[in-house]
């Protein structure tokens, strides 16, 4: 089927993706409304690729697996890089939180369409199309409903946000346990013999790990506040954001960090999961 | 370099044609343990595929004179693999037109607003050219072990689920298929109190899963 004509001609870049199965069902009902857009990354403030599914009215983040020395054979072609992209649902509240905290500098109640405004990433208005926003915002804001117009007015609440994040952490801890994720950084000899690694993981390790996971979706300052609130041990070194969060000048996705220290809470994904934010798909066309 | 204008890139949306997800033909994928610098057509079926042997410890093949060992890796449950290409880059003739004409006019999706508001003339388009449910993972001399980073990455979707909610208000017909495909997996990942909103007649919407 694949013609080999022009064998020396470089071909279009092929992106290898894993999408939720239910996209296919949604695709039966829609002709459009699936789109990749660049939005602000609520942790780093960088532009990052997200995927809107307007039919499911859901937002997905795109993570990419990238490791040195890989390539794909796809049918009768070769694709360099060996990248593997994942689209997974993301809580849009993380992105809304970015704008709510920014607006909070003005210290007043504001309608949502005046909060979610971004010259750099104008596609942020799509966030306002997601359903159940009012319900969501109750987790992180105080609201006023002055009945002058039909609008609700919102103001960021740090107390509520921290409590909401704590619930998130508990939710993640539960998932880590059911998935039998090894969250302990200590390699214990007993694990090699007993094969029962789960028992060596202490509750605090789970909470640290979960905190690290959540910290990928919130700014550093909030992550530190949450750390204090959860009474987690202070990280031994107060590193700035790890390299994976730094400015990316190329249009290539960055690589996840490699080194792992018990106390650097942000390094949760080095051992288990090796994915990073995606920026590559938006590269300029040749 | 069509869009050297950075601002245009930030505004741009890349629309994925849903129809292409439905009709994507299956593809064969191999993840190699080496970097091939150029992306281009390659006679995989002539040189690589026929040389694959089933050895005592997994699949065996050689590439550029080096010995590779590999095994089939299955895409995690609830996910489907797709190969995507941007329209106008190599898809001339393949087209992104919604091929199947069994959509009648009443079956239009109920978008929050008409699609023309979502699609602007400076946007770009991408489509799935192929799908896959697994791929062959190759290592140099030995099969990549359980610590291989790609295996770790494949566990990411189940963790991501814990960080974000699962439920979204679903259009009716999708609901049933969702239930069958997602529920077994959900129960593995989330405690029971997060799995709701699926019950017939119940209308919890998204609220329940957010806590």
CSV table of C-alpha atoms in Angstrom, one decimal:
chain,number,residue,atom,x,y,z
A,1,UNK,CA,0.0,0.0,0.0
A,2,UNK,CA,2.7,2.4,0.8
A,3,UNK,CA,4.4,3.5,-2.3
A,4,UNK,CA,8.1,3.9,-2.1
A,5,UNK,CA,8.4,6.6,-4.8
A,6,UNK,CA,10.6,9.5,-3.8
A,7,UNK,CA,12.4,7.3,-1.4
A,8,UNK,CA,15.0,9.9,-0.6
A,9,UNK,CA,12.4,12.6,0.1
A,10,UNK,CA,12.0,13.4,3.8
A,11,UNK,CA,8.3,12.9,4.6
A,12,UNK,CA,5.9,14.8,6.8
A,13,UNK,CA,6.5,14.5,10.5
A,14,UNK,CA,4.5,11.7,12.0
A,15,UNK,CA,3.3,12.1,15.6
A,16,UNK,CA,2.7,8.9,17.6
A,17,UNK,CA,-0.1,9.4,20.0
A,18,UNK,CA,-2.1,7.5,22.6
A,19,UNK,CA,-5.6,8.8,22.9
A,20,UNK,CA,-8.5,7.7,25.2
A,21,UNK,CA,-10.5,5.0,23.5
A,22,UNK,CA,-13.7,6.9,24.0
A,23,UNK,CA,-12.6,9.6,21.5
A,24,UNK,CA,-13.6,7.2,18.8
A,25,UNK,CA,-17.2,7.1,20.1
A,26,UNK,CA,-17.3,10.9,20.4
A,27,UNK,CA,-15.9,11.1,16.8
A,28,UNK,CA,-19.1,9.4,15.6
A,29,UNK,CA,-21.0,12.4,16.8
A,30,UNK,CA,-18.8,15.2,15.8
A,31,UNK,CA,-17.2,16.7,12.7
A,32,UNK,CA,-15.0,19.1,14.6
A,33,UNK,CA,-14.3,20.4,18.0
A,34,UNK,CA,-11.1,18.4,18.7
A,35,UNK,CA,-8.2,20.8,18.8
A,36,UNK,CA,-4.7,21.3,20.0
A,37,UNK,CA,-4.1,24.7,21.5
A,38,UNK,CA,-1.3,26.4,23.3
A,39,UNK,CA,-2.2,27.5,26.8
A,40,UNK,CA,-0.3,28.7,29.8
A,41,UNK,CA,1.2,25.9,31.9
A,42,UNK,CA,0.0,26.6,35.4
A,43,UNK,CA,3.2,25.4,37.0
A,44,UNK,CA,5.9,27.0,34.8
A,45,UNK,CA,4.0,29.8,33.1
A,46,UNK,CA,5.3,28.5,29.8
A,47,UNK,CA,3.2,27.8,26.7
A,48,UNK,CA,2.2,24.2,26.7
A,49,UNK,CA,0.0,22.1,24.4
A,50,UNK,CA,-3.4,21.0,25.5
A,51,UNK,CA,-6.2,19.3,23.7
A,52,UNK,CA,-9.8,20.4,23.9
A,53,UNK,CA,-12.6,17.9,23.2
A,54,UNK,CA,-15.6,20.1,22.7
A,55,UNK,CA,-17.9,17.1,22.3
A,56,UNK,CA,-17.0,15.6,25.6
A,57,UNK,CA,-16.4,19.2,26.9
A,58,UNK,CA,-13.2,18.1,28.4
A,59,UNK,CA,-9.6,19.4,28.5
A,60,UNK,CA,-6.7,17.1,28.1
A,61,UNK,CA,-3.0,17.7,28.7
A,62,UNK,CA,-0.4,16.3,26.3
A,63,UNK,CA,2.7,14.6,27.8
A,64,UNK,CA,5.5,13.2,25.8
A,65,UNK,CA,7.8,10.3,26.4
A,66,UNK,CA,11.3,11.2,25.1
A,67,UNK,CA,14.5,9.4,25.7
A,68,UNK,CA,17.8,9.6,23.8
A,69,UNK,CA,18.4,7.1,21.0
A,70,UNK,CA,15.0,6.1,19.8
A,71,UNK,CA,13.3,6.0,16.5
A,72,UNK,CA,10.0,4.6,15.1
A,73,UNK,CA,9.4,2.4,12.2
A,74,UNK,CA,5.9,3.2,11.1
A,75,UNK,CA,4.7,0.8,8.3
A,76,UNK,CA,7.2,1.5,5.5
A,77,UNK,CA,8.7,4.7,6.9
A,78,UNK,CA,11.1,5.8,9.6
A,79,UNK,CA,10.4,8.6,12.1
A,80,UNK,CA,13.3,9.9,14.1
A,81,UNK,CA,13.1,10.9,17.7
A,82,UNK,CA,11.0,8.0,18.9
A,83,UNK,CA,8.5,10.3,20.7
A,84,UNK,CA,5.3,8.9,22.2
A,85,UNK,CA,2.6,11.4,23.1
A,86,UNK,CA,-0.1,10.9,25.7
A,87,UNK,CA,-3.4,12.8,26.0
A,88,UNK,CA,-4.8,12.5,29.5
A,89,UNK,CA,-7.7,14.4,31.1
A,90,UNK,CA,-6.6,17.4,33.2
A,91,UNK,CA,-8.6,19.3,35.8
A,92,UNK,CA,-9.2,22.7,34.1
A,93,UNK,CA,-9.3,24.2,37.6
A,94,UNK,CA,-5.5,24.1,37.6
A,95,UNK,CA,-5.5,26.5,34.6
A,96,UNK,CA,-8.3,28.7,35.9
A,97,UNK,CA,-6.4,28.9,39.2
A,98,UNK,CA,-3.5,30.5,37.4
A,99,UNK,CA,-5.7,33.3,36.2
A,100,UNK,CA,-7.6,33.7,39.5
A,101,UNK,CA,-4.3,34.1,41.4
A,102,UNK,CA,-3.1,36.6,38.8
A,103,UNK,CA,-6.3,38.6,39.1
A,104,UNK,CA,-6.2,38.4,42.9
A,105,UNK,CA,-3.3,41.0,42.8
A,106,UNK,CA,-6.1,43.5,42.2
A,107,UNK,CA,-7.8,42.2,45.3
A,108,UNK,CA,-11.4,42.6,44.2
A,109,UNK,CA,-14.3,40.4,43.0
A,110,UNK,CA,-14.4,40.1,39.2
A,111,UNK,CA,-16.6,38.3,36.7
A,112,UNK,CA,-14.9,35.2,35.2
A,113,UNK,CA,-14.6,36.6,31.6
A,114,UNK,CA,-12.5,39.5,33.0
A,115,UNK,CA,-10.3,37.1,35.0
A,116,UNK,CA,-9.5,34.6,32.2
A,117,UNK,CA,-7.8,37.1,29.8
A,118,UNK,CA,-4.4,36.5,28.2
A,119,UNK,CA,-2.7,38.4,25.4
A,120,UNK,CA,0.0,35.7,25.2
A,121,UNK,CA,-2.4,32.8,25.0
A,122,UNK,CA,-5.7,34.1,23.7
A,123,UNK,CA,-7.0,30.5,23.4
A,124,UNK,CA,-7.6,30.7,27.1
A,125,UNK,CA,-11.2,31.9,26.3
A,126,UNK,CA,-11.9,28.3,25.4
A,127,UNK,CA,-11.7,27.4,29.1
A,128,UNK,CA,-14.8,29.4,29.6
A,129,UNK,CA,-16.7,27.0,27.4
A,130,UNK,CA,-16.1,24.1,29.7
A,131,UNK,CA,-19.2,22.9,31.7
A,132,UNK,CA,-19.8,23.1,35.4
A,133,UNK,CA,-17.4,26.0,35.9
A,134,UNK,CA,-19.5,27.6,38.6
A,135,UNK,CA,-19.4,24.4,40.6
A,136,UNK,CA,-15.7,24.0,40.1
A,137,UNK,CA,-14.9,27.5,41.2
A,138,UNK,CA,-16.5,26.9,44.5
A,139,UNK,CA,-13.4,24.9,45.4
A,140,UNK,CA,-11.0,27.8,45.1
A,141,UNK,CA,-12.9,31.1,45.2
A,142,UNK,CA,-15.2,33.2,47.2
A,143,UNK,CA,-18.1,34.4,45.1
A,144,UNK,CA,-20.6,37.3,45.1
A,145,UNK,CA,-23.8,37.4,43.2
A,146,UNK,CA,-25.0,41.0,43.4
A,147,UNK,CA,-28.1,40.4,41.2
A,148,UNK,CA,-27.4,43.6,39.3
A,149,UNK,CA,-26.7,41.5,36.3
A,150,UNK,CA,-26.7,37.8,35.8
A,151,UNK,CA,-23.0,37.6,36.4
A,152,UNK,CA,-21.2,36.0,39.3
A,153,UNK,CA,-18.2,37.7,40.7
A,154,UNK,CA,-15.2,35.7,42.0
A,155,UNK,CA,-12.2,36.2,44.2
A,156,UNK,CA,-9.4,33.7,44.8
A,157,UNK,CA,-9.3,32.1,48.2
A,158,UNK,CA,-6.1,30.7,49.4
A,159,UNK,CA,-7.6,28.8,52.3
A,160,UNK,CA,-10.2,27.0,50.1
A,161,UNK,CA,-7.5,26.3,47.5
A,162,UNK,CA,-5.2,24.6,50.0
A,163,UNK,CA,-8.0,22.5,51.3
A,164,UNK,CA,-9.0,21.5,47.8
A,165,UNK,CA,-5.4,20.6,47.0
A,166,UNK,CA,-5.3,18.5,50.2
A,167,UNK,CA,-8.3,16.5,48.9
A,168,UNK,CA,-6.4,16.1,45.6
A,169,UNK,CA,-3.4,14.7,47.5
A,170,UNK,CA,-5.6,12.2,49.4
A,171,UNK,CA,-7.2,11.2,46.1
A,172,UNK,CA,-3.8,10.6,44.6
A,173,UNK,CA,-2.5,8.7,47.6
A,174,UNK,CA,-5.5,6.3,47.3
A,175,UNK,CA,-4.7,5.8,43.6
A,176,UNK,CA,-1.0,5.2,44.2
A,177,UNK,CA,-1.9,2.5,46.7
A,178,UNK,CA,-4.4,0.8,44.4
A,179,UNK,CA,-1.9,1.0,41.5
A,180,UNK,CA,0.9,-0.4,43.8
A,181,UNK,CA,3.2,2.4,42.8
A,182,UNK,CA,6.5,2.2,44.7
A,183,UNK,CA,6.8,5.6,46.2
A,184,UNK,CA,9.8,4.9,48.4
A,185,UNK,CA,13.1,6.2,47.2
A,186,UNK,CA,15.1,3.9,49.5
A,187,UNK,CA,16.1,0.7,47.8
A,188,UNK,CA,15.6,-1.9,50.5
A,189,UNK,CA,17.4,-5.2,50.4
A,190,UNK,CA,14.3,-6.9,51.9
A,191,UNK,CA,12.3,-5.9,48.8
A,192,UNK,CA,14.6,-8.1,46.7
A,193,UNK,CA,13.8,-11.2,48.8
A,194,UNK,CA,10.3,-10.7,50.0
A,195,UNK,CA,8.9,-9.2,46.8
A,196,UNK,CA,6.6,-7.2,49.1
A,197,UNK,CA,7.7,-3.7,48.5
A,198,UNK,CA,4.4,-2.1,49.3
A,199,UNK,CA,4.7,-2.7,53.0
A,200,UNK,CA,8.0,-0.7,53.2
A,201,UNK,CA,6.3,2.4,51.9
A,202,UNK,CA,5.3,4.7,54.7
A,203,UNK,CA,2.3,7.0,54.6
A,204,UNK,CA,4.5,10.0,54.5
A,205,UNK,CA,6.3,8.8,51.4
A,206,UNK,CA,2.9,8.5,49.7
A,207,UNK,CA,1.9,12.0,50.6
A,208,UNK,CA,5.3,13.4,49.5
A,209,UNK,CA,4.9,11.6,46.2
A,210,UNK,CA,1.4,12.8,45.7
A,211,UNK,CA,2.4,16.3,46.7
A,212,UNK,CA,5.1,16.2,44.0
A,213,UNK,CA,2.5,15.1,41.5
A,214,UNK,CA,0.2,17.9,42.3
A,215,UNK,CA,3.1,20.4,42.3
A,216,UNK,CA,3.4,19.9,38.6
A,217,UNK,CA,0.1,21.7,38.1
A,218,UNK,CA,0.5,24.6,40.5
A,219,UNK,CA,3.0,27.4,40.9
A,220,UNK,CA,5.9,26.9,43.2
A,221,UNK,CA,4.7,29.3,45.8
A,222,UNK,CA,1.4,27.4,46.2
A,223,UNK,CA,3.3,24.1,46.2
A,224,UNK,CA,5.4,25.3,49.2
A,225,UNK,CA,2.3,26.5,51.0
A,226,UNK,CA,0.7,23.1,50.5
A,227,UNK,CA,3.9,21.4,51.7
A,228,UNK,CA,3.7,23.4,55.0
A,229,UNK,CA,0.0,22.7,55.4
A,230,UNK,CA,0.6,19.0,55.0
A,231,UNK,CA,3.4,19.2,57.5
A,232,UNK,CA,5.8,17.5,55.0
A,233,UNK,CA,9.5,17.7,55.7
A,234,UNK,CA,11.2,20.7,54.1
A,235,UNK,CA,13.1,19.8,51.0
A,236,UNK,CA,16.8,19.7,51.8
A,237,UNK,CA,17.7,22.0,49.0
A,238,UNK,CA,15.4,24.7,47.8
A,239,UNK,CA,16.1,24.3,44.1
A,240,UNK,CA,14.5,26.5,41.6
A,241,UNK,CA,12.2,24.7,39.2
A,242,UNK,CA,13.9,21.7,37.7
A,243,UNK,CA,15.2,21.9,34.1
A,244,UNK,CA,12.0,20.4,32.7
A,245,UNK,CA,10.2,23.5,33.7
A,246,UNK,CA,12.7,25.9,32.2
A,247,UNK,CA,12.3,28.0,29.2
A,248,UNK,CA,12.3,25.9,26.1
A,249,UNK,CA,13.9,27.6,23.2
A,250,UNK,CA,13.6,24.8,20.7
A,251,UNK,CA,10.3,23.4,19.5
A,252,UNK,CA,11.3,20.1,20.8
A,253,UNK,CA,9.8,18.7,23.9
A,254,UNK,CA,12.1,18.6,26.9
A,255,UNK,CA,13.4,15.6,28.6
A,256,UNK,CA,12.4,14.6,32.1
A,257,UNK,CA,15.0,15.0,34.8
A,258,UNK,CA,17.3,12.0,35.4
A,259,UNK,CA,18.6,12.3,38.9
A,260,UNK,CA,16.5,11.3,41.9
A,261,UNK,CA,16.9,12.4,45.5
A,262,UNK,CA,14.5,11.5,48.2
A,263,UNK,CA,14.0,15.1,49.3
A,264,UNK,CA,13.5,16.8,46.0
A,265,UNK,CA,9.8,16.5,45.9
A,266,UNK,CA,9.5,17.6,42.4
A,267,UNK,CA,11.4,14.6,41.1
A,268,UNK,CA,8.5,12.2,41.6
A,269,UNK,CA,8.5,11.0,38.0
A,270,UNK,CA,12.1,10.0,37.5
A,271,UNK,CA,11.8,6.5,38.6
A,272,UNK,CA,8.3,5.5,37.6
A,273,UNK,CA,7.1,7.8,34.9
A,274,UNK,CA,9.2,9.5,32.3
A,275,UNK,CA,7.0,12.0,30.5
A,276,UNK,CA,7.3,15.7,30.1
A,277,UNK,CA,5.3,18.6,28.8
A,278,UNK,CA,4.8,18.7,25.1
A,279,UNK,CA,5.7,21.6,22.9
A,280,UNK,CA,6.9,19.9,19.8
A,281,UNK,CA,3.7,19.4,17.9
A,282,UNK,CA,3.4,23.1,17.3
A,283,UNK,CA,6.7,23.4,15.5
A,284,UNK,CA,6.7,25.5,12.4
A,285,UNK,CA,5.9,23.7,9.2
A,286,UNK,CA,8.7,23.2,6.8
B,1,UNK,CA,9.1,28.3,8.0
B,2,UNK,CA,5.5,29.5,7.3
B,3,UNK,CA,4.7,30.6,10.8
B,4,UNK,CA,7.9,32.3,12.0
B,5,UNK,CA,5.6,34.8,13.6
B,6,UNK,CA,5.5,33.5,17.2
B,7,UNK,CA,2.3,35.3,18.0
B,8,UNK,CA,0.5,33.4,15.3
B,9,UNK,CA,1.7,30.1,16.7
B,10,UNK,CA,0.3,31.1,20.1
B,11,UNK,CA,-3.1,32.0,18.6
B,12,UNK,CA,-3.2,29.0,16.3
B,13,UNK,CA,-5.3,26.0,16.9
B,14,UNK,CA,-4.6,22.6,15.3
B,15,UNK,CA,-7.8,20.9,14.6
B,16,UNK,CA,-7.9,17.1,14.7
B,17,UNK,CA,-10.4,15.7,12.3
B,18,UNK,CA,-12.6,13.3,14.3
B,19,UNK,CA,-13.5,11.3,11.3
B,20,UNK,CA,-9.9,10.2,10.8
B,21,UNK,CA,-9.9,8.5,14.2
B,22,UNK,CA,-12.8,6.3,13.1
B,23,UNK,CA,-11.3,5.3,9.8
B,24,UNK,CA,-7.6,5.0,10.6
B,25,UNK,CA,-6.2,1.7,9.2
B,26,UNK,CA,-4.0,-0.4,11.5
B,27,UNK,CA,-0.3,0.2,11.3
B,28,UNK,CA,2.8,-1.7,12.4
B,29,UNK,CA,5.1,0.1,14.7
B,30,UNK,CA,8.6,-0.7,16.0
B,31,UNK,CA,10.4,1.4,18.6
B,32,UNK,CA,14.1,1.1,17.9
B,33,UNK,CA,16.9,1.6,20.4
B,34,UNK,CA,18.8,3.9,18.1
B,35,UNK,CA,18.4,7.3,16.5
B,36,UNK,CA,17.8,7.4,12.8
B,37,UNK,CA,18.3,11.0,12.0
B,38,UNK,CA,16.1,11.5,9.0
B,39,UNK,CA,12.4,10.9,8.8
B,40,UNK,CA,11.5,9.4,5.4
B,41,UNK,CA,10.0,6.4,3.7
B,42,UNK,CA,12.0,3.2,4.3
B,43,UNK,CA,11.7,-0.3,3.0
B,44,UNK,CA,10.9,-1.8,6.4
B,45,UNK,CA,9.0,-4.7,4.8
B,46,UNK,CA,11.9,-5.6,2.6
B,47,UNK,CA,14.8,-5.6,5.0
B,48,UNK,CA,13.5,-5.5,8.6
B,49,UNK,CA,10.3,-7.4,9.0
B,50,UNK,CA,11.3,-10.6,7.1
B,51,UNK,CA,14.4,-10.9,9.3
B,52,UNK,CA,12.5,-11.0,12.6
B,53,UNK,CA,12.8,-14.4,14.3
B,54,UNK,CA,11.2,-15.8,17.4
B,55,UNK,CA,14.2,-16.7,19.6
B,56,UNK,CA,14.4,-18.4,23.0
B,57,UNK,CA,14.4,-15.0,24.7
B,58,UNK,CA,12.0,-12.9,22.6
B,59,UNK,CA,12.1,-11.6,19.2
B,60,UNK,CA,15.4,-11.3,17.4
B,61,UNK,CA,16.5,-9.1,14.5
B,62,UNK,CA,19.5,-7.2,13.4
B,63,UNK,CA,19.6,-3.6,12.2
B,64,UNK,CA,22.8,-2.0,10.8
B,65,UNK,CA,24.6,-5.2,11.8
B,66,UNK,CA,23.7,-4.9,15.5
B,67,UNK,CA,21.7,-7.5,17.3
B,68,UNK,CA,18.3,-6.4,18.6
B,69,UNK,CA,16.0,-8.2,21.0
B,70,UNK,CA,12.4,-7.2,21.4
B,71,UNK,CA,8.9,-8.0,22.5
B,72,UNK,CA,5.4,-6.9,21.8
B,73,UNK,CA,4.1,-4.1,24.0
B,74,UNK,CA,0.3,-3.6,24.3
B,75,UNK,CA,-1.2,-0.2,24.5
B,76,UNK,CA,-2.7,0.2,28.0
B,77,UNK,CA,-6.4,-0.6,28.3
B,78,UNK,CA,-8.7,2.3,27.6
B,79,UNK,CA,-6.3,3.9,25.1
B,80,UNK,CA,-5.8,3.6,21.4
B,81,UNK,CA,-2.6,4.4,19.5
B,82,UNK,CA,-2.7,6.8,16.5
B,83,UNK,CA,-0.2,8.0,14.0
B,84,UNK,CA,-1.0,11.6,13.1
B,85,UNK,CA,0.2,13.9,10.3
B,86,UNK,CA,-0.5,17.5,9.6
B,87,UNK,CA,-2.7,18.2,6.6
B,88,UNK,CA,-0.8,19.5,3.6
B,89,UNK,CA,2.5,17.9,4.6
B,90,UNK,CA,2.1,14.5,3.2
B,91,UNK,CA,-1.5,13.9,3.0
B,92,UNK,CA,-2.3,15.2,-0.5
B,93,UNK,CA,-4.7,12.6,-1.9
B,94,UNK,CA,-5.4,10.9,1.3
B,95,UNK,CA,-7.6,13.8,2.3
B,96,UNK,CA,-9.2,14.8,5.5
B,97,UNK,CA,-12.7,14.8,4.1
B,98,UNK,CA,-15.1,13.0,6.3
B,99,UNK,CA,-15.3,9.9,4.1
B,100,UNK,CA,-18.2,8.1,5.6
B,101,UNK,CA,-21.4,9.7,4.5
B,102,UNK,CA,-23.6,7.8,7.0
B,103,UNK,CA,-23.8,10.9,9.1
B,104,UNK,CA,-27.1,12.5,8.4
B,105,UNK,CA,-27.9,16.1,9.2
B,106,UNK,CA,-29.6,15.4,12.5
B,107,UNK,CA,-26.5,13.7,13.7
B,108,UNK,CA,-24.5,16.9,14.0
B,109,UNK,CA,-22.7,17.3,17.2
B,110,UNK,CA,-24.1,19.8,19.7
B,111,UNK,CA,-21.2,22.1,20.1
B,112,UNK,CA,-21.4,25.0,22.5
B,113,UNK,CA,-21.1,27.1,19.4
B,114,UNK,CA,-21.0,26.4,15.7
B,115,UNK,CA,-17.7,24.9,14.5
B,116,UNK,CA,-16.9,27.8,12.2
B,117,UNK,CA,-16.4,29.9,15.4
B,118,UNK,CA,-13.8,27.4,16.5
B,119,UNK,CA,-12.1,27.1,13.2
B,120,UNK,CA,-10.4,30.2,11.8
B,121,UNK,CA,-8.6,30.5,8.5
B,122,UNK,CA,-5.2,30.7,10.0
B,123,UNK,CA,-5.6,27.5,11.9
B,124,UNK,CA,-3.9,24.2,11.0
B,125,UNK,CA,-5.3,20.7,10.6
B,126,UNK,CA,-4.0,17.3,11.6
B,127,UNK,CA,-5.5,13.9,11.1
B,128,UNK,CA,-4.9,10.3,12.1
B,129,UNK,CA,-3.4,8.3,9.2
B,130,UNK,CA,-3.1,5.0,11.1
B,131,UNK,CA,-4.0,3.4,14.4
B,132,UNK,CA,-2.3,0.7,16.5
B,133,UNK,CA,-3.1,-1.3,19.6
B,134,UNK,CA,0.5,-2.3,20.3
B,135,UNK,CA,4.1,-2.0,19.1
B,136,UNK,CA,7.3,-3.9,19.1
B,137,UNK,CA,9.8,-2.6,21.7
B,138,UNK,CA,13.4,-3.3,20.7
B,139,UNK,CA,16.6,-3.2,22.9
B,140,UNK,CA,20.2,-3.6,21.9
B,141,UNK,CA,21.3,-7.2,22.7
B,142,UNK,CA,18.6,-7.6,25.4
B,143,UNK,CA,14.9,-6.9,25.7
B,144,UNK,CA,14.3,-3.6,27.6
B,145,UNK,CA,13.8,-4.5,31.2
B,146,UNK,CA,11.0,-3.6,33.6
B,147,UNK,CA,12.8,-0.4,34.4
B,148,UNK,CA,12.8,0.8,30.9
B,149,UNK,CA,11.6,4.4,30.8
B,150,UNK,CA,9.1,3.7,28.1
B,151,UNK,CA,7.4,1.2,30.3
B,152,UNK,CA,7.2,3.7,33.1
B,153,UNK,CA,5.7,6.2,30.7
B,154,UNK,CA,3.0,3.8,29.8
B,155,UNK,CA,1.8,3.9,33.4
B,156,UNK,CA,1.3,7.6,33.3
B,157,UNK,CA,-2.3,7.7,32.1
B,158,UNK,CA,-3.5,5.8,35.2
B,159,UNK,CA,-1.7,8.2,37.5
B,160,UNK,CA,-2.9,11.2,35.5
B,161,UNK,CA,-6.4,10.0,36.2
B,162,UNK,CA,-5.8,10.4,39.9
B,163,UNK,CA,-4.7,14.0,39.6
B,164,UNK,CA,-7.7,15.0,37.5
B,165,UNK,CA,-11.3,14.1,37.5
B,166,UNK,CA,-12.7,11.4,35.4
B,167,UNK,CA,-16.3,12.3,35.0
B,168,UNK,CA,-17.7,14.7,32.6
B,169,UNK,CA,-21.3,15.3,31.6
B,170,UNK,CA,-21.7,12.9,28.7
B,171,UNK,CA,-24.1,13.0,25.8
B,172,UNK,CA,-26.4,10.0,26.2
B,173,UNK,CA,-25.4,7.6,23.5
B,174,UNK,CA,-21.7,7.8,24.4
B,175,UNK,CA,-22.5,7.0,28.0
B,176,UNK,CA,-23.2,3.3,27.5
B,177,UNK,CA,-20.0,2.6,25.5
B,178,UNK,CA,-18.0,4.6,28.0
B,179,UNK,CA,-19.4,2.6,30.9
B,180,UNK,CA,-18.2,-0.6,29.4
B,181,UNK,CA,-14.8,0.6,28.4
B,182,UNK,CA,-14.0,2.7,31.4
B,183,UNK,CA,-15.6,1.3,34.5
B,184,UNK,CA,-13.5,-1.7,35.0
B,185,UNK,CA,-10.4,0.4,34.8
B,186,UNK,CA,-11.8,3.1,37.0
B,187,UNK,CA,-12.6,0.7,39.8
B,188,UNK,CA,-8.9,-0.3,39.7
B,189,UNK,CA,-7.7,3.3,40.0
B,190,UNK,CA,-10.2,5.1,42.1
B,191,UNK,CA,-12.1,4.2,45.3
B,192,UNK,CA,-15.8,3.5,44.8
B,193,UNK,CA,-17.0,6.9,45.9
B,194,UNK,CA,-15.4,8.5,42.9
B,195,UNK,CA,-17.2,6.3,40.5
B,196,UNK,CA,-20.6,7.7,40.0
B,197,UNK,CA,-22.6,9.6,37.6
B,198,UNK,CA,-22.9,6.5,35.5
B,199,UNK,CA,-26.1,5.2,37.0
B,200,UNK,CA,-29.1,5.2,34.9
B,201,UNK,CA,-31.3,8.2,35.7
B,202,UNK,CA,-28.8,9.7,38.0
B,203,UNK,CA,-27.5,13.0,37.0
B,204,UNK,CA,-24.6,13.9,39.2
B,205,UNK,CA,-22.8,15.5,36.3
B,206,UNK,CA,-19.2,16.3,37.0
B,207,UNK,CA,-19.7,17.4,40.6
B,208,UNK,CA,-19.2,14.1,42.2
B,209,UNK,CA,-15.8,13.3,40.9
B,210,UNK,CA,-14.2,16.6,41.7
B,211,UNK,CA,-13.6,16.2,45.4
